[in-house]
XYZ file of C-alpha atoms in Angstrom:
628
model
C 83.012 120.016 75.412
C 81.496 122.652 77.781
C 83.031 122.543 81.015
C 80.847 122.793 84.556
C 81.907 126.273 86.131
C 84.950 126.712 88.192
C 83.800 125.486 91.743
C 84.648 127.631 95.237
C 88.529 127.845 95.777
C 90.116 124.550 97.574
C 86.975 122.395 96.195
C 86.508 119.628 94.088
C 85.123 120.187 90.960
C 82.529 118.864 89.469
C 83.005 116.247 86.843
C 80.926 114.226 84.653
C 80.459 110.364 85.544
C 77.623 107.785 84.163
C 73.523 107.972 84.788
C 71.769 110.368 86.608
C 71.173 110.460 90.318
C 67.887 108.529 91.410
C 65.269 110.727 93.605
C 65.661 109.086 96.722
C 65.153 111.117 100.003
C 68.362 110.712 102.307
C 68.719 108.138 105.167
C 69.623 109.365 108.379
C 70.600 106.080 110.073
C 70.265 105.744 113.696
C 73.863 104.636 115.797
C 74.007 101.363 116.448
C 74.117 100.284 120.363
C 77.872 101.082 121.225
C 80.493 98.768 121.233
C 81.456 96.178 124.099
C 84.470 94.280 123.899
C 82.262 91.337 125.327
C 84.559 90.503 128.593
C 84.185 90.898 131.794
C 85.022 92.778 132.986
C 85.512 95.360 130.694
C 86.010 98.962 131.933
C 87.233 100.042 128.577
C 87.232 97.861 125.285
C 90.155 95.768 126.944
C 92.348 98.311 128.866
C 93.207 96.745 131.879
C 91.256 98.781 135.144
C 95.092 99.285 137.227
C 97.536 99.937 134.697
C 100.678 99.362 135.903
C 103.152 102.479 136.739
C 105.337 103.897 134.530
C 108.589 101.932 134.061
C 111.053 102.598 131.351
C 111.011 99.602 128.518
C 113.741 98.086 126.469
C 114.408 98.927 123.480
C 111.326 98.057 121.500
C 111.152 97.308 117.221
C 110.183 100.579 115.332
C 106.758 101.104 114.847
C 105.916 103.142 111.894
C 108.267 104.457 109.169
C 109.885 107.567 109.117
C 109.017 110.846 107.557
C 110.765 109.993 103.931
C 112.220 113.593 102.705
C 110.871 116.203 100.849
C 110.750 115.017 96.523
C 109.978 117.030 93.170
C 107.489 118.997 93.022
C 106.741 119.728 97.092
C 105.123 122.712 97.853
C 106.892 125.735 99.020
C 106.047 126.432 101.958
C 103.671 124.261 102.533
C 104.113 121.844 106.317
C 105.826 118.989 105.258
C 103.337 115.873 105.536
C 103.797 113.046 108.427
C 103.377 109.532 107.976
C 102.203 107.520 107.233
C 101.695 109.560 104.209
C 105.297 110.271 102.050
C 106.022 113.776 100.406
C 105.443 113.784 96.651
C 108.272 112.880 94.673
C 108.956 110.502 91.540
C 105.219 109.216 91.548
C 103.312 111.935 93.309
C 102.295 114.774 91.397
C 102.910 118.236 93.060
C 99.847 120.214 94.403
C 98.832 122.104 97.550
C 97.068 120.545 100.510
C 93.837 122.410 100.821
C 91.746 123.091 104.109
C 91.246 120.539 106.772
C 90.150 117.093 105.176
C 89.462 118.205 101.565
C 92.094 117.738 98.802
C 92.973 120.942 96.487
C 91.242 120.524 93.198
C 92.849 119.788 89.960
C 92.239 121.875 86.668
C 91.460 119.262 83.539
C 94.957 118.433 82.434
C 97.118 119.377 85.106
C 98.557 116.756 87.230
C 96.357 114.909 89.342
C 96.313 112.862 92.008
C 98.292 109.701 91.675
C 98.136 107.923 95.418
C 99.622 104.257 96.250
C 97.476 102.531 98.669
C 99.516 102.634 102.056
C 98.840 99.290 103.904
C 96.886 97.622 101.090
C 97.773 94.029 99.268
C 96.186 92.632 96.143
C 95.998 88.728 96.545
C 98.197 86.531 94.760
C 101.034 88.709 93.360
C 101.724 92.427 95.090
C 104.904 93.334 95.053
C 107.171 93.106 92.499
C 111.054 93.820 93.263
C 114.487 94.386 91.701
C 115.543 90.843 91.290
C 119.475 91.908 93.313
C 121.010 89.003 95.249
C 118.916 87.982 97.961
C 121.096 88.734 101.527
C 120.588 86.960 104.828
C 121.252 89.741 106.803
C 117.908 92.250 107.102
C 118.740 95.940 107.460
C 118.197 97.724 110.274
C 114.895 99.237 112.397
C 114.584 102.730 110.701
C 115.162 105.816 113.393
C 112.728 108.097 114.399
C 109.392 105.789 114.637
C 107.151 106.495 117.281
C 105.660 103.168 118.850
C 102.667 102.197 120.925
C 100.380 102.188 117.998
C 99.170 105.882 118.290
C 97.724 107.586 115.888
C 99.234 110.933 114.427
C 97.201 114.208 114.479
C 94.234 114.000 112.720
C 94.755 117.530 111.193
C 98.236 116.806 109.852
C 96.974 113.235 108.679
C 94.183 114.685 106.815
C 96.158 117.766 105.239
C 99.079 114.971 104.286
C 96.327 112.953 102.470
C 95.464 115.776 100.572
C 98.786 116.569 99.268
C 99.665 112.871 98.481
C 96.389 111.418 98.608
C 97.477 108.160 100.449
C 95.815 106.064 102.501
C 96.914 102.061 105.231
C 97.643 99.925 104.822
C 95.573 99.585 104.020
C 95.260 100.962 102.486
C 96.009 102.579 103.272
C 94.742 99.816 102.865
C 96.422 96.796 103.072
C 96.228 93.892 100.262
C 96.375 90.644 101.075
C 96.465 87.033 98.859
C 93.514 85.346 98.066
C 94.069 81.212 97.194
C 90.611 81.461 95.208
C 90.440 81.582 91.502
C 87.497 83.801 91.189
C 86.790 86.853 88.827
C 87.584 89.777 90.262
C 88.390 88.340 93.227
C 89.635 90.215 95.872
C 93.137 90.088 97.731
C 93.135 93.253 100.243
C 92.377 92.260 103.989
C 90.460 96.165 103.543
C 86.721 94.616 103.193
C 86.992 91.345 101.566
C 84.034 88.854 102.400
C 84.437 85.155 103.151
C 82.432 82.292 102.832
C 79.202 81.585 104.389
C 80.248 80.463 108.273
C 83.045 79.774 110.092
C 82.339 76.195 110.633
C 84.242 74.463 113.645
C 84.631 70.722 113.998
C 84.436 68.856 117.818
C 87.826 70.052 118.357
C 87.442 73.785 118.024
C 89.925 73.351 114.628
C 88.397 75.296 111.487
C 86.879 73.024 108.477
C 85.529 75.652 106.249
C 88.925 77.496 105.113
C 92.265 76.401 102.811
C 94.734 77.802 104.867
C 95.997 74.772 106.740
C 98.735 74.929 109.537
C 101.695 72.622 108.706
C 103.423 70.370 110.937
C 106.022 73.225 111.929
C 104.609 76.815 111.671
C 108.408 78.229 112.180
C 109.455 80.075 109.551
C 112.765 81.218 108.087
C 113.561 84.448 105.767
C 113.027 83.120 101.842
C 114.729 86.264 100.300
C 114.959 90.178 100.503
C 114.637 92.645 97.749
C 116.947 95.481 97.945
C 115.403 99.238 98.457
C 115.947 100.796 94.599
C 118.135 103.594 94.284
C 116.444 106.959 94.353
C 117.934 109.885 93.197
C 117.683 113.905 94.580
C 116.227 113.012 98.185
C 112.611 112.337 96.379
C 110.338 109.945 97.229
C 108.895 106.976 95.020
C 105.467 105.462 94.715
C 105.964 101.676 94.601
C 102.963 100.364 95.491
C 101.006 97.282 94.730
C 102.257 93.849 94.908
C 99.873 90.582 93.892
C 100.549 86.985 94.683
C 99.947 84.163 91.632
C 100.424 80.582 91.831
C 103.770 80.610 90.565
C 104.934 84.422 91.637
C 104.995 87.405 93.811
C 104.991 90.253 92.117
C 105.863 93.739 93.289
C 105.660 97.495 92.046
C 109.443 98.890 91.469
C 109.983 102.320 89.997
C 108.512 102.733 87.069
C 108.804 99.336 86.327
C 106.645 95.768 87.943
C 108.828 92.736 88.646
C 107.282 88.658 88.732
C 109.854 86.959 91.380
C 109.770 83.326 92.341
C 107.558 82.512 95.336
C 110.735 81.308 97.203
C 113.693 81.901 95.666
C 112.904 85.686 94.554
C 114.501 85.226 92.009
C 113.349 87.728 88.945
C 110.806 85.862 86.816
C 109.991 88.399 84.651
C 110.023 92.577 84.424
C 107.877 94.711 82.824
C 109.042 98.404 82.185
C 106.849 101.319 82.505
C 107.033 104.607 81.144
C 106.405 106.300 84.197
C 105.759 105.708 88.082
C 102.751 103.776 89.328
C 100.564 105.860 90.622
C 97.746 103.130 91.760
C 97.125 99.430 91.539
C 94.218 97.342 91.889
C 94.066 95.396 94.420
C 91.764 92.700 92.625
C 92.850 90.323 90.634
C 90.642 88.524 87.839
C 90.874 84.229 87.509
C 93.398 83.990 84.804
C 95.554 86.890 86.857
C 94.798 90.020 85.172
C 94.842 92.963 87.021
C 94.898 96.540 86.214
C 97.000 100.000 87.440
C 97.391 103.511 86.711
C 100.902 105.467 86.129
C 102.633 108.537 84.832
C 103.228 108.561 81.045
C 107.100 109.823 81.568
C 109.050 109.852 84.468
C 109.059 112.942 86.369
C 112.035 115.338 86.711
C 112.903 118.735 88.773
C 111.629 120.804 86.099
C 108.256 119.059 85.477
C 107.330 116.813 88.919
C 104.514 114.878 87.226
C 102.956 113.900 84.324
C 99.261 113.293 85.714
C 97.955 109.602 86.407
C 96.240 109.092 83.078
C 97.517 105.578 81.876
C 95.121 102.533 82.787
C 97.021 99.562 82.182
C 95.934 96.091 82.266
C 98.623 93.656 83.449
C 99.001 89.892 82.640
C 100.077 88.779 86.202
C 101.004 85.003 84.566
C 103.035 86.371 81.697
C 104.274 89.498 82.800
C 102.979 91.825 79.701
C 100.895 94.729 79.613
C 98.233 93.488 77.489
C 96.955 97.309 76.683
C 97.116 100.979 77.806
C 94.179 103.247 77.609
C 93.213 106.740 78.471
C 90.045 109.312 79.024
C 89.502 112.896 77.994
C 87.582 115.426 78.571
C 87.271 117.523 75.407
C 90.978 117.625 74.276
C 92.338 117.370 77.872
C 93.685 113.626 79.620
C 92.206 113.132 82.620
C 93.893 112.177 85.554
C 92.088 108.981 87.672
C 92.509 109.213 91.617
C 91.648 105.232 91.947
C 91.578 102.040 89.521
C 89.352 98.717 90.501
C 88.741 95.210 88.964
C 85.195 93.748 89.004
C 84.189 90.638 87.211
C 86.153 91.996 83.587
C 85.645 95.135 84.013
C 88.307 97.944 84.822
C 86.645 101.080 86.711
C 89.064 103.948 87.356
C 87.449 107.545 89.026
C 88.373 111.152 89.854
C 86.812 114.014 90.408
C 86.259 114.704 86.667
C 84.456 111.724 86.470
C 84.450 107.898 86.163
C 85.398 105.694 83.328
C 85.235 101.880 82.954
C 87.016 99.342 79.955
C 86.342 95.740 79.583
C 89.565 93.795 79.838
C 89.330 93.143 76.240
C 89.712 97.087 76.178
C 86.050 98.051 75.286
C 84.781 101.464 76.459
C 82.131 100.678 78.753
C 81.330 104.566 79.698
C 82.883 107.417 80.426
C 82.054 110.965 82.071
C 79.350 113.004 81.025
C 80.099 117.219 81.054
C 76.895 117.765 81.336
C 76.103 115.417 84.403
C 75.647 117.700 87.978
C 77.105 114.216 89.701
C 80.528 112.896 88.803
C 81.851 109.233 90.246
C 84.653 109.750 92.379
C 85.832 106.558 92.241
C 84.540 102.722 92.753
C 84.800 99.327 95.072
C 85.590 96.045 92.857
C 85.869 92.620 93.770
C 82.625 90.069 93.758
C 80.760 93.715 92.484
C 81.178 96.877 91.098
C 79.969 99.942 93.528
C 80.465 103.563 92.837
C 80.870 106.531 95.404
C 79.119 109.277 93.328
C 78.806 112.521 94.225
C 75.982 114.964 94.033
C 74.907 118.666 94.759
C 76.554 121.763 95.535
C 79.291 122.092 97.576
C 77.750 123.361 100.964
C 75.044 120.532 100.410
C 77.424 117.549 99.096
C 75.482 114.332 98.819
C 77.016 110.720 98.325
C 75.428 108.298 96.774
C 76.018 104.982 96.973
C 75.717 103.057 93.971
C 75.671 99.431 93.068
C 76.301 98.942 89.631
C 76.020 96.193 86.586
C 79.581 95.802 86.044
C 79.124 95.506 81.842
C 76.591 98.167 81.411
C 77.034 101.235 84.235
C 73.238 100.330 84.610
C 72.210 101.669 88.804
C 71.198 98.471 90.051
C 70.442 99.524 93.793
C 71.580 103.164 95.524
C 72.020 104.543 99.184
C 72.077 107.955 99.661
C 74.043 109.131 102.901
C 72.904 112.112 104.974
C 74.128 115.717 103.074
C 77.259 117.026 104.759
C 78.884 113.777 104.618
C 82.097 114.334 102.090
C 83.864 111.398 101.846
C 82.695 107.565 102.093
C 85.141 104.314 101.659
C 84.282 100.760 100.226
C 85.125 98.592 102.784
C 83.261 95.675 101.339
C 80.948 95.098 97.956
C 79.447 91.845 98.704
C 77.820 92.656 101.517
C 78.712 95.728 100.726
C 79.860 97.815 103.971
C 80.811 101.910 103.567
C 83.282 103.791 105.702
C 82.852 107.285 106.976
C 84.092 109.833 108.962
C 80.470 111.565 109.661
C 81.159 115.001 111.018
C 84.692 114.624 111.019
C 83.703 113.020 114.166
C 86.723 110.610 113.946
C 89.604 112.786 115.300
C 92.769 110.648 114.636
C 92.868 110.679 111.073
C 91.452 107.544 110.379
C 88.514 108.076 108.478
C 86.118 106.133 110.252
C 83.712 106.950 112.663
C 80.850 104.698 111.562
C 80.460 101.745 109.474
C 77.209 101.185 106.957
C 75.699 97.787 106.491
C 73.737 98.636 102.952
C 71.281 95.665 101.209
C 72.980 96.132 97.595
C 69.618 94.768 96.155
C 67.609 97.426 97.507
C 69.968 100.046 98.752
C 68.115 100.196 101.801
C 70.469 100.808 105.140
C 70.681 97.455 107.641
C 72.144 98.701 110.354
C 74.951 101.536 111.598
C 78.063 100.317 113.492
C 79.668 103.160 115.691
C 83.466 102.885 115.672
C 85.012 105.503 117.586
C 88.367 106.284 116.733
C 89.660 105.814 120.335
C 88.412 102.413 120.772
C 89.074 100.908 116.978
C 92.589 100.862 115.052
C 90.952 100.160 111.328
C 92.078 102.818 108.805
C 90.491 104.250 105.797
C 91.566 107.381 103.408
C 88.577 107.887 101.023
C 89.447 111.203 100.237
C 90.575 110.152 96.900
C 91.400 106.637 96.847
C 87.583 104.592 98.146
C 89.315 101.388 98.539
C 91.885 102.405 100.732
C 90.837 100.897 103.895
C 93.175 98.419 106.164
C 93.213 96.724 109.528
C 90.122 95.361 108.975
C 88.058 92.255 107.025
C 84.462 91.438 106.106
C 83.308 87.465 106.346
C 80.208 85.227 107.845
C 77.700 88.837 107.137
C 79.904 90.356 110.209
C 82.662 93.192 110.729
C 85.889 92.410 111.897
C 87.844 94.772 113.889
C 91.203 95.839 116.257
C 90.605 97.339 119.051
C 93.372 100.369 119.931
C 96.345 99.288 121.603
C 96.467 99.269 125.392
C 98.101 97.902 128.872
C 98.780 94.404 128.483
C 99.499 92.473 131.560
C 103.239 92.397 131.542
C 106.087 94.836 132.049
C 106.177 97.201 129.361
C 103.931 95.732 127.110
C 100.985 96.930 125.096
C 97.681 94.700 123.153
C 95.212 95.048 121.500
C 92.036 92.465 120.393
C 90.106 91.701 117.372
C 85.890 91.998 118.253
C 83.239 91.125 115.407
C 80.479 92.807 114.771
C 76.940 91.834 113.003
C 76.261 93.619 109.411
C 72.151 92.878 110.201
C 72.299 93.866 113.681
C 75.495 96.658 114.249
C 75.667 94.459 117.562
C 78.875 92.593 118.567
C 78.773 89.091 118.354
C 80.872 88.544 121.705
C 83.811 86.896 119.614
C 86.720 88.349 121.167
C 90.628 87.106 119.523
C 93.245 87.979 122.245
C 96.664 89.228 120.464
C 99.055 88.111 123.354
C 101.105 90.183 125.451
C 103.280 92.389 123.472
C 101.539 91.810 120.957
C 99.154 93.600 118.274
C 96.672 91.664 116.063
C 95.215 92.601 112.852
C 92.805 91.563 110.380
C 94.592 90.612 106.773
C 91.479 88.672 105.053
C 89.197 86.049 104.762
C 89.899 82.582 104.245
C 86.677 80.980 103.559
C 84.866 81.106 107.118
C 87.962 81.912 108.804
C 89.811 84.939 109.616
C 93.803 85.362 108.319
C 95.072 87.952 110.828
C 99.023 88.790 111.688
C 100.602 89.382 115.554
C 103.121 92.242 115.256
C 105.634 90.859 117.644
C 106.906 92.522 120.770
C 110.867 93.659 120.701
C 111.927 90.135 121.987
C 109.831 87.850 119.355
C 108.852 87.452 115.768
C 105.742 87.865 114.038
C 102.663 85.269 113.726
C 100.682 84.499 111.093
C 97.275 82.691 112.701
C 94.161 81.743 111.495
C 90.957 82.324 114.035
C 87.725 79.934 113.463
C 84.646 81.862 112.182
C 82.822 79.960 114.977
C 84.927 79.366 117.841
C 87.373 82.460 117.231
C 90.018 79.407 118.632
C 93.040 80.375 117.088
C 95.398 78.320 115.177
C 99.281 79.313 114.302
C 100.187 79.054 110.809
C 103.669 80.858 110.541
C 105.830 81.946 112.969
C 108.962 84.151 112.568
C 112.367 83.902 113.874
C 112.945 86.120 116.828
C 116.540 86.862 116.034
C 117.458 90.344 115.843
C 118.262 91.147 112.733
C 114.886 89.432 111.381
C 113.169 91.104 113.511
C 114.242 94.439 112.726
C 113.147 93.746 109.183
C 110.213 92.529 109.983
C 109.350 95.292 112.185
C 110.138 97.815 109.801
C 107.159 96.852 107.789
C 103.657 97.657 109.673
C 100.831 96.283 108.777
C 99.029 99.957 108.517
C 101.635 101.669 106.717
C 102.758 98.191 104.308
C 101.923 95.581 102.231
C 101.087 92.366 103.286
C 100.501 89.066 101.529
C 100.277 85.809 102.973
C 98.923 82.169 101.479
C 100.193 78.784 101.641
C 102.773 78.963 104.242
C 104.363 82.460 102.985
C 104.367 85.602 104.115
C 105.596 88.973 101.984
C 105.523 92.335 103.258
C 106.998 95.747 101.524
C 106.807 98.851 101.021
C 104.924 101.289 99.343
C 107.290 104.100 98.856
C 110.989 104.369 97.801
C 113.349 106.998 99.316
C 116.901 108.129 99.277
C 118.557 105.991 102.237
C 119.324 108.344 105.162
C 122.789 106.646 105.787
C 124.641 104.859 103.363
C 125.558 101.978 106.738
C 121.532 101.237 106.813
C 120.602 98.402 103.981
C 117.163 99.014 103.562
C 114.401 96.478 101.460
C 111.539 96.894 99.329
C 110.071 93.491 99.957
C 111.015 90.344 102.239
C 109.360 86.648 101.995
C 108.818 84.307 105.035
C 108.082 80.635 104.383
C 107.367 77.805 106.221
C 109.283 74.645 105.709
């Protein structure tokens, strides 16, 4: 087929995707009123107005994982990328970062992208693992992890996301278990909407979500996965991990692994040809869920093989019920991001989008001849495409909601020209992430937050989040679901605040605030983590917010559930605050991991593999915490 021409060096190119672009003059929103932390006082969103002079700490847990070494197919030359994003390796095709916040294109049937989802967890059934014996002991807090919850040069961030294309949880990202049985239903804490209101009974205690507290919230280790082996100091995509009724299930190399809920125990394992490259982090209500990986595995001579596989996964049975791909005249393409909605499977790059039905119907696929190609899509309760439009000095986004079945435009947004990237934080209501103007500077991606009416695709408000004041993450370069620290329920915006002073020696907090998706106001609801503690978001649970404590050096972890209504919050697992859990624990963030929790468990891992820097450090893909 005739191919657009070749686009300015270090630019996307311009693919084909579904339906023209609708005339629509773009919406310059106005900035919401800024944010207040709604306490008084407040002289800055919860920094305390006399911090305290510097003392030196203990020892505190590692914050954020290491650098993981240079893989196949790494750039000569080229800076080595920081976390949280991983050099490419078995998983991660090879290609050059390109200027400041824009990934290096990819001819048709080269290697493309192929990005796990830092800090992002599907509902029921993530993670899948290796099925060795499970060990007691965890391994040890990895060296060389800066603490305090900064954030890492925006620059470097930015550049690493273009070589690797990885978000942040959580992602990033970060997925998180749903105990619903709806279609498509969602399982990241990135976006995913709750019920109706956070209804409170007399005593404060929530009424309106399934996530009870038991009689004893403490919690003891269930089982560890060991790290798999990984060969020639490269580094391994294992992202996505999904929670079912009977099984957590976790990414491995080239292969996905069903354990037992709380044994871990292998249930099942289902070999892959080739790395996973990404995973969808919705799940449908008989546990289907879909992913993208390399057709071969990738070697010194040939790094990678391109993402072009879209696999649909039987969650329940542990089969690949079929494998699909997309070309462009006689060339595969290679998807960026894969999505669930209702039974559809949408997967995007910047050749173009493409969408199956999970019986394995072609629903559409890109047009050549289309001057707008869908860079990739938002599942879950509906199906809403980031498309992109005009030349590349005058980029355009468009924000699409979309019939699921057909590709039919059902409502659109158009964001202001100059704006290149955009995230799906949320489809129902649907909320978009942006970095307008680069405006951001930390490398999160987010400097506002758009409250769209996906009937109309008229704008309802503009949240300001400045980077200095908020710790939610979003990538969007390539991956538009790749958003963590952060949850949408009750029509309002849930956020951290940046770490700062707490109140004792040493320590550091942070808060969650809420915001209203009619208004861009906050609603005053204010969740306090603790001292030496930091709270985020993980998901909805009905009316309620899930959110996890990331526990100071001398404590474990919480899980807690905060009332829609009240905010009161309520403890539903706590960790043991021996060492050696702790370091485990702690060696999984919630930006740069998975988490899961329902029921009374909690399961965290990893989203890369590496070569283990000492052969005295036992290092773990995933770890389960139950209640008794």
């Amino acid at each position: 087929m005739t191919q657009p021409p070749p686009p300015p060096p270090q630019q996307p190119p311009q693919g084909g995707g579904f339906g023209p672009p609708q005339d629509q003059p773009p919406q310059t929103p106005p900035p919401a009123a800024g944010p207040n932390l709604g306490k008084s006082p407040e002289p800055g969103y919860g920094y305390p107005q006399a911090p305290q002079a510097p003392q030196t700490p203990p020892p505190a847990a590692p914050q954020t994982p290491p650098t993981p070494p240079q893989g196949y197919g790494y750039p000569q030359g080229a800076p080595a990328p920081q976390p949280p994003q991983g050099p490419p390796g078995y998983g991660y095709p090879g290609q050059q970062p390109g200027p400041y916040g824009q990934p290096q294109q990819v001819p048709q049937g080269q290697p493309g992208y192929g990005q796990p989802g830092y800090g992002q967890q599907p509902g029921y059934g993530q993670q899948p693992g290796y099925g060795y014996p499970q060990q007691a002991m965890p391994l040890q807090p990895q060296a060389g992890q800066p603490g305090g919850g900064k954030k890492f040069n925006a620059q470097m961030l930015i550049i690493a996301a273009a070589v690797v294309a990885i978000a942040l949880i959580i992602g990033g990202g970060v997925w998180y278990a749903s105990s619903g049985k709806d279609e498509g239903k969602q399982n990241d804490t990135a976006g995913q909407s709750g019920g109706t209101g956070g209804t409170d009974d007399d005593n404060g205690g929530t009424t309106s979500g399934k996530e009870k507290a038991p009689s004893d919230p403490s919690a003891k280790v269930l089982f560890q996965v060991p790290a798999p082996e990984v060969k020639n100091d490269s580094t391994v995509v294992v992202s996505g991990s999904w929670l079912t009724d009977k099984a957590y299930v976790k990414s491995g190399i080239a292969q996905i692994v069903g354990y037992d809920r709380d044994k871990g125990s292998e249930l099942w394992k289902l070999p892959l040809a080739g790395p996973v490259c990404q995973a969808s982090r919705h799940v449908t209500d008989d546990n289907l869920t879909a992913i993208l990986y390399q057709p071969a595995m990738p070697t010194k001579a040939d790094p990678s093989h391109g993402c072009s596989e879209i696999a649909l996964i039987d969650l329940d049975a542990g089969k690949r019920l079929w494998t699909k791909t997309v070309k462009t005249g006689d060339q595969l393409i290679n998807f960026d991001n894969i999505t669930l909605s209702g039974k559809t499977v949408a997967v995007g790059s910047t050749s173009g989008g493409a969408a199956f039905d999970v019986s394995g119907k072609l629903l559409w696929s890109p047009k050549p001849t289309d001057s707008c190609y869908d860079a990739g899509y938002g599942g879950g309760e509906k199906l809403v495409a980031v498309r992109k439009c005009g030349s590349y000095d005058q980029r355009q986004l468009h924000i699409q909601t979309i019939d699921p079945k057909s590709g039919k435009v059902i409502s659109e947004y158009k964001m202001t020209e100059g704006i290149e990237y955009a995230s799906i934080v949320s489809t129902n209501p649907l909320v978009v992430a942006a970095d307008v103007g680069d405006s951001a500077g930390d490398g999160s991606g987010i400097s506002d937050f758009f409250s769209i009416d996906s009937k109309t695709g008229k704008l309802r408000t503009r949240i300001s989040a400045p980077g200095e004041q908020f710790a939610a993450r979003c990538e969007g370069i390539t991956r538009v679901e790749a958003c963590n620290l952060l949850a949408v329920g009750n029509d309002r915006l849930y956020l951290p605040t940046e770490e700062h002073d707490g109140t004792g020696k040493y320590s550091q907090t942070n808060e969650i605030v809420a915001f209203d998706l009619a208004t861009g106001k906050q609603t005053g609801q204010r969740a306090d983590a603790g001292d030496g503690y930091t709270i985020s978001p993980l998901r909805m649970d009905g009316g309620n917010l899930i959110a996890y404590k990331r526990p100071p050096y001398d404590k474990g972890g919480q899980v807690v559930s905060i009332a829609g209504g009240s905010f009161k919050q309520t403890t539903l697992l706590q960790n043991p605050a021996t060492e050696s859990v702790r370091d485990v624990e702690t060696s999984m963030s919630p930006e740069y991991s998975e988490f899961l929790y329902a029921e009374g468990h909690l399961y965290m891992s990893k989203v890369y593999a590496s070569k283990r820097s000492t052969v005295r450090e036992k290092e773990y893909l995933a770890v389960g915490f139950g209640t008794s």
